[in-house]
Coordinates of N, CA and C in Angstrom, one line a residue:
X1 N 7.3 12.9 -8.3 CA 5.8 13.1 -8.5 C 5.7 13.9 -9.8
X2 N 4.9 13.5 -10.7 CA 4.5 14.3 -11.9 C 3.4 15.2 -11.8
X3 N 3.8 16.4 -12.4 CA 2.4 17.7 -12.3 C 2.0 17.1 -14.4
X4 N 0.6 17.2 -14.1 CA -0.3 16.7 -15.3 C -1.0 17.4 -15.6
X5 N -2.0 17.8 -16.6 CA -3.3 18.5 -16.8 C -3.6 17.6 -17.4
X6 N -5.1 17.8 -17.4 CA -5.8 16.7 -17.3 C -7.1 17.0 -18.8
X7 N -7.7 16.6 -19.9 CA -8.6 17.3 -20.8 C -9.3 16.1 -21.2
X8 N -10.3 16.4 -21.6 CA -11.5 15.6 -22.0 C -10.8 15.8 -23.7
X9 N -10.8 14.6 -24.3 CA -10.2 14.2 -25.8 C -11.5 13.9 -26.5
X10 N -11.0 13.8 -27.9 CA -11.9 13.0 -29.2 C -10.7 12.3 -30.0
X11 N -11.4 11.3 -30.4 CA -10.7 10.8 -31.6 C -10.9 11.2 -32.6
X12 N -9.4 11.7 -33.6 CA -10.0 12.1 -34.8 C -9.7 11.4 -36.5
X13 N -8.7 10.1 -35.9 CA -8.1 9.0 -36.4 C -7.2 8.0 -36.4
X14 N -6.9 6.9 -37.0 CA -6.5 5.7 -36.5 C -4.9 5.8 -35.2
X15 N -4.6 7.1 -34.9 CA -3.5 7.6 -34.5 C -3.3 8.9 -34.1
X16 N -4.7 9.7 -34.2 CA -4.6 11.2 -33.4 C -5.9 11.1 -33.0
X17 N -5.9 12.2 -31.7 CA -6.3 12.7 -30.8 C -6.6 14.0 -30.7
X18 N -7.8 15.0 -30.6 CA -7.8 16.6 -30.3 C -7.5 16.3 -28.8
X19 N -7.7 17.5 -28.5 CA -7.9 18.0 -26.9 C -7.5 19.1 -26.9
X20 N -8.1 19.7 -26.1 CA -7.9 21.0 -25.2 C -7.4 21.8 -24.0
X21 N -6.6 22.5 -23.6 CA -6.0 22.6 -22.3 C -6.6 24.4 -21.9
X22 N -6.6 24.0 -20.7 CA -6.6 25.3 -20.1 C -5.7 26.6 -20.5
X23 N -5.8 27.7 -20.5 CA -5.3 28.7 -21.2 C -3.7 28.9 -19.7
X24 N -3.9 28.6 -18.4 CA -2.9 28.7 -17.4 C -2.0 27.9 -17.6
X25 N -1.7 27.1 -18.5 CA -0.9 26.0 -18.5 C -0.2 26.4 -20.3
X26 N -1.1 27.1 -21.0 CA -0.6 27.3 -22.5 C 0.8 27.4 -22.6
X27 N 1.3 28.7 -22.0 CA 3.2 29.6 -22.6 C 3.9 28.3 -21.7
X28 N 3.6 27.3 -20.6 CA 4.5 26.7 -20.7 C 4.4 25.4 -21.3
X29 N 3.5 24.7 -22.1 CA 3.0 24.4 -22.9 C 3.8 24.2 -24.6
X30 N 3.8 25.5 -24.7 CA 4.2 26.1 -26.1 C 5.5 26.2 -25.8
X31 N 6.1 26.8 -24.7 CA 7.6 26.9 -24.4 C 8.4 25.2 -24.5
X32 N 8.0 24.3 -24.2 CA 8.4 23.2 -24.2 C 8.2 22.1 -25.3
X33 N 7.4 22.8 -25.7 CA 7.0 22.0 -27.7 C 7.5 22.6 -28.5
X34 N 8.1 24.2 -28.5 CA 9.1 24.6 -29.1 C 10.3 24.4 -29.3
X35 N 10.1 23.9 -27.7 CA 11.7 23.8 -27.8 C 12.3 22.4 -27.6
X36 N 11.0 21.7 -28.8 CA 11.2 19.9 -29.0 C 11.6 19.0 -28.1
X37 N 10.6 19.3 -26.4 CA 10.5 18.5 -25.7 C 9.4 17.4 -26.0
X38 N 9.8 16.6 -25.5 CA 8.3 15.1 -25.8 C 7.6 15.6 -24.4
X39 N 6.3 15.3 -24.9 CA 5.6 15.8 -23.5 C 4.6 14.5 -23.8
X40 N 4.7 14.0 -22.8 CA 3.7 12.7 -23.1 C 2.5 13.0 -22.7
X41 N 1.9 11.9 -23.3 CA -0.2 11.9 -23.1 C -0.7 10.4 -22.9
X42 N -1.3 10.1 -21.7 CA -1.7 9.1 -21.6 C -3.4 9.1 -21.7
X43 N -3.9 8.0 -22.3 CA -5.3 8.3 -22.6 C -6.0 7.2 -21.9
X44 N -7.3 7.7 -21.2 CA -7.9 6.7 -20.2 C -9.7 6.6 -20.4
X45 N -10.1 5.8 -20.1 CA -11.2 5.7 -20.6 C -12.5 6.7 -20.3
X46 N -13.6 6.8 -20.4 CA -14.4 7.9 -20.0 C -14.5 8.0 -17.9
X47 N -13.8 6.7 -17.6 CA -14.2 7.2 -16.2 C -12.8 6.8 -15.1
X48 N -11.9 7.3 -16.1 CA -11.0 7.2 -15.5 C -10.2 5.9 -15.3
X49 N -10.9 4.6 -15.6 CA -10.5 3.8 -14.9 C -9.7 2.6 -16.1
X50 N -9.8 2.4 -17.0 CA -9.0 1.4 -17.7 C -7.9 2.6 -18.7
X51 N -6.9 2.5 -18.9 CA -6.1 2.9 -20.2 C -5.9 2.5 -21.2
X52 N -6.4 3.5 -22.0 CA -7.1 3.6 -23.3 C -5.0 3.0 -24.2
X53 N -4.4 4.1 -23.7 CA -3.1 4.4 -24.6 C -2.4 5.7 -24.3
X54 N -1.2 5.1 -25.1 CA -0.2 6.6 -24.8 C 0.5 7.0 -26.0
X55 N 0.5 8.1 -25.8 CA 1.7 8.8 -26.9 C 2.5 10.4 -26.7
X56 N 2.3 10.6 -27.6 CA 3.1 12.2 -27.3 C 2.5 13.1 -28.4
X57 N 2.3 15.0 -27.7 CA 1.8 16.2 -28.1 C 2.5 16.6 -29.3
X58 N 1.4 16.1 -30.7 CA 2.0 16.6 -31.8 C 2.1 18.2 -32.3
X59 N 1.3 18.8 -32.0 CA 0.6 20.0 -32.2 C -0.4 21.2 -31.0
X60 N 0.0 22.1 -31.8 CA -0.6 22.7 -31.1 C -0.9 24.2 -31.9
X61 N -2.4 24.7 -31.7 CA -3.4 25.3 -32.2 C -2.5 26.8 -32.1
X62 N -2.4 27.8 -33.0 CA -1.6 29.3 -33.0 C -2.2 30.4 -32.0
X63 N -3.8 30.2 -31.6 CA -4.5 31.2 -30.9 C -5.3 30.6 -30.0
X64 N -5.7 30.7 -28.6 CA -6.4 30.9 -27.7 C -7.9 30.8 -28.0
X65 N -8.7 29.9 -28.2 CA -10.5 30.1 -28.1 C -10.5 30.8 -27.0
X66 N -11.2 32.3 -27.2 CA -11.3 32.8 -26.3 C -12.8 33.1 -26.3
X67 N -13.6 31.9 -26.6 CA -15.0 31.3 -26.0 C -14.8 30.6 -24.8
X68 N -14.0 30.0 -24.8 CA -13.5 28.9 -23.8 C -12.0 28.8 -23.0
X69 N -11.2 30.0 -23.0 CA -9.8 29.9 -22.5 C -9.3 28.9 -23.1
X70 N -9.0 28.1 -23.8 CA -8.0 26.9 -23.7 C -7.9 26.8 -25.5
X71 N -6.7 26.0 -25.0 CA -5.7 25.7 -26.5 C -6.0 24.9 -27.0
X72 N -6.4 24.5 -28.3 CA -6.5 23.3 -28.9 C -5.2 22.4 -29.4
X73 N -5.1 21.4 -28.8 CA -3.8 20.4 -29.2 C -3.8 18.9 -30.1
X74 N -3.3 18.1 -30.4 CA -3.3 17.1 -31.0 C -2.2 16.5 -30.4
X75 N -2.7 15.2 -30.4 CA -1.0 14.1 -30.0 C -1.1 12.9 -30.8
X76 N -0.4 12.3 -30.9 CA -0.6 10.9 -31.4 C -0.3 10.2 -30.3
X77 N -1.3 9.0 -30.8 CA -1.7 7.9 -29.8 C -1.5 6.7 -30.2
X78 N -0.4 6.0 -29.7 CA -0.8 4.5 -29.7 C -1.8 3.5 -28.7
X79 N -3.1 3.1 -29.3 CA -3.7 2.3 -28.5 C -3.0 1.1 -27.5
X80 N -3.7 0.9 -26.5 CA -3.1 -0.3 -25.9 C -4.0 -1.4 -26.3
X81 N -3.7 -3.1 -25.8 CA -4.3 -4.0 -26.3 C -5.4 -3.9 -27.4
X82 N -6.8 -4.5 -27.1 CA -7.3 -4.4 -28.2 C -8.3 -2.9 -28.4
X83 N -7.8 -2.0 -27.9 CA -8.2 -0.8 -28.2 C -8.7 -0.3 -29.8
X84 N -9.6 -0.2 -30.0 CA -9.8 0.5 -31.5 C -9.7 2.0 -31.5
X85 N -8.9 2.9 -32.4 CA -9.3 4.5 -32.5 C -10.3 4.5 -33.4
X86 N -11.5 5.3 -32.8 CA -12.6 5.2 -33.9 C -13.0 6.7 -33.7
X87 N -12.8 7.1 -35.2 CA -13.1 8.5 -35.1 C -14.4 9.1 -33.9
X88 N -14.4 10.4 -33.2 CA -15.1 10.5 -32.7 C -15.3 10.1 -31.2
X89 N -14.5 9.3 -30.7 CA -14.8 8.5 -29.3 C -14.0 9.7 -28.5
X90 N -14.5 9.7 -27.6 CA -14.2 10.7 -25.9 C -13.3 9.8 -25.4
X91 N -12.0 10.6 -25.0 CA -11.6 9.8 -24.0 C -10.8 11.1 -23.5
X92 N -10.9 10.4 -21.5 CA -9.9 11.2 -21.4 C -8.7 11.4 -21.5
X93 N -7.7 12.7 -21.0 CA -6.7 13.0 -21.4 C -5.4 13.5 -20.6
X94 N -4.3 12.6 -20.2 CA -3.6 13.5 -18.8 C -2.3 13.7 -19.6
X95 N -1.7 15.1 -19.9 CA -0.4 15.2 -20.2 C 0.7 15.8 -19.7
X96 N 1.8 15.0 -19.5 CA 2.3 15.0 -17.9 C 3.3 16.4 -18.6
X97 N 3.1 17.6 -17.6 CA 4.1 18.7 -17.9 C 5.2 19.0 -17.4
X98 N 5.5 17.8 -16.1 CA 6.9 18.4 -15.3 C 7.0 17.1 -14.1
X99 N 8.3 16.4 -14.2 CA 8.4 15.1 -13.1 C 9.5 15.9 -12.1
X100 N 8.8 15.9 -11.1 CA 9.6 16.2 -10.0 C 10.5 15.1 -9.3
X101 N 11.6 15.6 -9.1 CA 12.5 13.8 -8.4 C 13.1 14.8 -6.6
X102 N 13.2 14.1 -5.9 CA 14.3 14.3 -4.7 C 13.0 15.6 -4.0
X103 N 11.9 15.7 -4.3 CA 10.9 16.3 -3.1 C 10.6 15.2 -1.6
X104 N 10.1 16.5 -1.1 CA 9.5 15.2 0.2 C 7.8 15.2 0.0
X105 N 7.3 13.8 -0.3 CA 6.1 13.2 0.1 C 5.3 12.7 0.4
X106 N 4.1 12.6 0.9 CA 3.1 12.5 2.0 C 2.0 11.3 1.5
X107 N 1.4 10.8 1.9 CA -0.1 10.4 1.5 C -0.7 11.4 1.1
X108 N -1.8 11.6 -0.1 CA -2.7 12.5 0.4 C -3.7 12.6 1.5
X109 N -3.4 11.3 2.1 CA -4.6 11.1 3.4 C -4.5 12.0 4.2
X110 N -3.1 12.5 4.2 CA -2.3 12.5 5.7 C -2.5 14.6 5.1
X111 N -3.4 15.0 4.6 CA -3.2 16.7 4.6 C -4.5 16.6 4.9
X112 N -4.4 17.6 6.2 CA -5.8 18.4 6.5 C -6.2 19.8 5.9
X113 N -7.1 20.0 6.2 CA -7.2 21.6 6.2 C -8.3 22.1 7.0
X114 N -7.9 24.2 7.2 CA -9.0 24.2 8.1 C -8.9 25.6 7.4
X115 N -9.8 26.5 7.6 CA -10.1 28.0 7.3 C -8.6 28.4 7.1
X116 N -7.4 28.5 8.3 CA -6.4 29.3 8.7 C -5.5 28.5 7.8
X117 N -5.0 26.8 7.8 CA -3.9 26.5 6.9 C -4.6 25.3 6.6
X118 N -3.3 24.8 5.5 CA -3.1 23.2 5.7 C -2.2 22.9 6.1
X119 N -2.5 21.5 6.7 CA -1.3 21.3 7.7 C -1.4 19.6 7.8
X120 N -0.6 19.0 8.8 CA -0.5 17.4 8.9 C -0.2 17.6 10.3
X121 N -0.7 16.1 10.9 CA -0.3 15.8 12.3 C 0.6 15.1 12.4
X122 N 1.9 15.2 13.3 CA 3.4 14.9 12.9 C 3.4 13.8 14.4
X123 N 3.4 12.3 14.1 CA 3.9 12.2 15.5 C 5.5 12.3 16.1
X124 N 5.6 12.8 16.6 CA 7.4 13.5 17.3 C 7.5 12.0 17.9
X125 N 9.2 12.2 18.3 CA 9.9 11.0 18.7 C 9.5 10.2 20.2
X126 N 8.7 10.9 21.3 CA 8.1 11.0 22.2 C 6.6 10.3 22.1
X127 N 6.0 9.9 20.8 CA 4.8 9.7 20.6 C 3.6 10.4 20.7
X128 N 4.2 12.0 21.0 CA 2.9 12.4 20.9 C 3.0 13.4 19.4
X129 N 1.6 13.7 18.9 CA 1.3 14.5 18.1 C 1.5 16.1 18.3
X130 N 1.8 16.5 16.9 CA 1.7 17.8 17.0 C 0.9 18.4 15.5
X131 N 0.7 19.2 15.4 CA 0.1 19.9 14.1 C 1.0 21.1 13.4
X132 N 1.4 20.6 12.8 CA 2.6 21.5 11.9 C 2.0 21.9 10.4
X133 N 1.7 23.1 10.4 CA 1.4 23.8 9.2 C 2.3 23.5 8.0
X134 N 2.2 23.3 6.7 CA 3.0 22.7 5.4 C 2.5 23.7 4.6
X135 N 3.5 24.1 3.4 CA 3.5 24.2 2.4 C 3.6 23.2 1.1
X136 N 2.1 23.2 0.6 CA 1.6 22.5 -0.7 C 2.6 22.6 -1.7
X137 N 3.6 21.4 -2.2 CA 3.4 21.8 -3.9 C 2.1 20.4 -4.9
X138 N 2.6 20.0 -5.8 CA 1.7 19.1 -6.4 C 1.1 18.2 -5.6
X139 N 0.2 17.5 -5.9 CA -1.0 16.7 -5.5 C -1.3 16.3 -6.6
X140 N -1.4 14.8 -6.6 CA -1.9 13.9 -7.5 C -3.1 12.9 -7.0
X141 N -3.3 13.0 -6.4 CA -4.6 12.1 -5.7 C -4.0 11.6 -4.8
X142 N -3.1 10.7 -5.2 CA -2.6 9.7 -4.2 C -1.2 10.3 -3.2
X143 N -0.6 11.0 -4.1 CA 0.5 11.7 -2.9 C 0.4 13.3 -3.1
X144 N 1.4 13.5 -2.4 CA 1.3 15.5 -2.1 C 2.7 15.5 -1.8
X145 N 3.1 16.5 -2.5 CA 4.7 17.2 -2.0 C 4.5 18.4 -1.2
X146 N 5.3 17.9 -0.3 CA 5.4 19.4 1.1 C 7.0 19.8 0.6
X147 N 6.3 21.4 0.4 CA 7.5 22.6 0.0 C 8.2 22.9 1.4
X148 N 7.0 22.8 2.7 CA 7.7 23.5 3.5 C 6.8 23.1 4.9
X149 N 7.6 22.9 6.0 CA 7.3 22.5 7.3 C 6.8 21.1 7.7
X150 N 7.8 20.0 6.9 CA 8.1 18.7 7.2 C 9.6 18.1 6.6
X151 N 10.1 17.4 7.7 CA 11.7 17.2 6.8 C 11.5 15.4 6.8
X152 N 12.1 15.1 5.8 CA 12.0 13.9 5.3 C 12.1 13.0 6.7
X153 N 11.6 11.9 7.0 CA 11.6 10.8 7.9 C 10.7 11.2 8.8
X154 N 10.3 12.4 8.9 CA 9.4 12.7 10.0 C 8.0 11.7 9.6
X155 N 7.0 11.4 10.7 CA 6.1 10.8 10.6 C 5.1 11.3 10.4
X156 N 4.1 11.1 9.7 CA 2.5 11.3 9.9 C 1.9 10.9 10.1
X157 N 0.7 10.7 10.6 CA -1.0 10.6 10.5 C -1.5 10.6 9.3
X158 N -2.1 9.0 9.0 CA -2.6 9.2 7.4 C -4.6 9.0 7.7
X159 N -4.8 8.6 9.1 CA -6.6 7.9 9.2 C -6.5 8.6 11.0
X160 N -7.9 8.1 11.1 CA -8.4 8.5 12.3 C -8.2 9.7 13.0
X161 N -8.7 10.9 12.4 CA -8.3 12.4 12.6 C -9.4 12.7 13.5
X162 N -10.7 11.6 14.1 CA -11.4 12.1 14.9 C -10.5 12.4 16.5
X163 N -11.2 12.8 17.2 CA -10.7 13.9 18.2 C -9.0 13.8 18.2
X164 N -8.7 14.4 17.4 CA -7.2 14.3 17.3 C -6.8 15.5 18.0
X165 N -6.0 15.5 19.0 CA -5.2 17.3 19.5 C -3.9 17.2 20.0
X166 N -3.6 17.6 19.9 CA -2.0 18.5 19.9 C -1.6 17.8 21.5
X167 N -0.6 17.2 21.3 CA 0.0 16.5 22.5 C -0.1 15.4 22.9
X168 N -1.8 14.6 22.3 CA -1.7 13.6 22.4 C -1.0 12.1 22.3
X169 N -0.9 11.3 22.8 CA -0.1 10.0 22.8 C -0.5 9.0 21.6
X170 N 0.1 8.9 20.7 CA -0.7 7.8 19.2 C 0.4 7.2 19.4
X171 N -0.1 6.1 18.9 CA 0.5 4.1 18.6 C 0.8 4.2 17.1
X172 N 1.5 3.8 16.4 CA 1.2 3.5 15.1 C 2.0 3.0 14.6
X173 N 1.4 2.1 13.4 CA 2.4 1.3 12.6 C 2.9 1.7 10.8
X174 N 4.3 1.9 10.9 CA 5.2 2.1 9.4 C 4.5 1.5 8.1
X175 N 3.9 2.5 7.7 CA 3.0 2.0 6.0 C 4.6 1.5 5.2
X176 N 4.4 0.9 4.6 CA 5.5 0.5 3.9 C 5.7 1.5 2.8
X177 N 7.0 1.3 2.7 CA 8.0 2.7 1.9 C 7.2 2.8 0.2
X178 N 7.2 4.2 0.1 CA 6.8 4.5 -1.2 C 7.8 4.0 -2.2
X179 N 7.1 3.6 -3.4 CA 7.5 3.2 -4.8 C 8.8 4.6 -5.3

């Protein structure tokens, strides 16, 4: 699973890009462009939904706006198909900071929450359910890594969370294995 930050961009020519990043994400940021890692940037259109292009973090700004917390950056962009860069255009901005490999993960369907934790309904080898509190790491919309209190092959509950409780008997059928 990849951790990303995510910024609203401009174009500023035929091959760069501003953007801005939150100031919590900066020193490791700077730590990793210093020390001439490629940190890619994928560019997507204003609503998320078609891909503008990709490239990689050319730059990055010496001080902190501290009107606004965040860093000013630059990357260069190669457009995809017939994409034009025209100075000025918004697009947004996701630049991936860290790919996690060999975690265990979930649907995000499958994480509840309530005041006291978050947690998932686990059905045990018996078929019935139980509710086992988890430790969050990344979340990307579509999956979630559990740091702590699910071990790989165990099952979950990804739909139908109405009257769900602890002991009950659930049926269910194997989503097919993650990519």
């Amino acid at each position: 699973i990849g951790r990303y930050t995510n910024s609203l961009g401009t174009v500023e020519s035929s091959n760069s890009v501003m953007f801005a990043i939150s100031q919590e994400c900066c020193q490791e940021v700077i730590r990793k462009f210093d020390a001439h890692r490629t940190l890619t940037v994928e560019a997507y259109d204003r609503a998320w939904e078609k891909r503008f292009g990709h490239g990689f973090l050319a730059g990055v700004d010496n001080q902190i706006d501290t009107a606004t917390g965040t860093l000013k950056c630059r990357a260069r962009l190669i457009p995809e198909g017939d994409n034009l860069m025209i100075p000025g255009l918004f697009l947004n901005l996701r630049m991936l900071l860290e790919m996690k490999h060999g975690v265990t993960l979930v649907p995000a369907a499958a994480i509840q929450r309530d005041p006291e934790s978050t947690f998932l309904w686990v059905i045990q080898s018996d078929n019935t359910l139980t509710r086992r509190p988890v430790g969050l790491g990344v979340e990307d919309g579509k999956w979630a890594e559990i740091q702590s209190g699910l071990s790989p092959g165990e099952i979950v509950v990804t739909d139908s969370f109405n009257n769900v409780r602890e002991g009950q008997k659930r049926r269910y059928d194997l989503a097919p294995k993650a990519e």
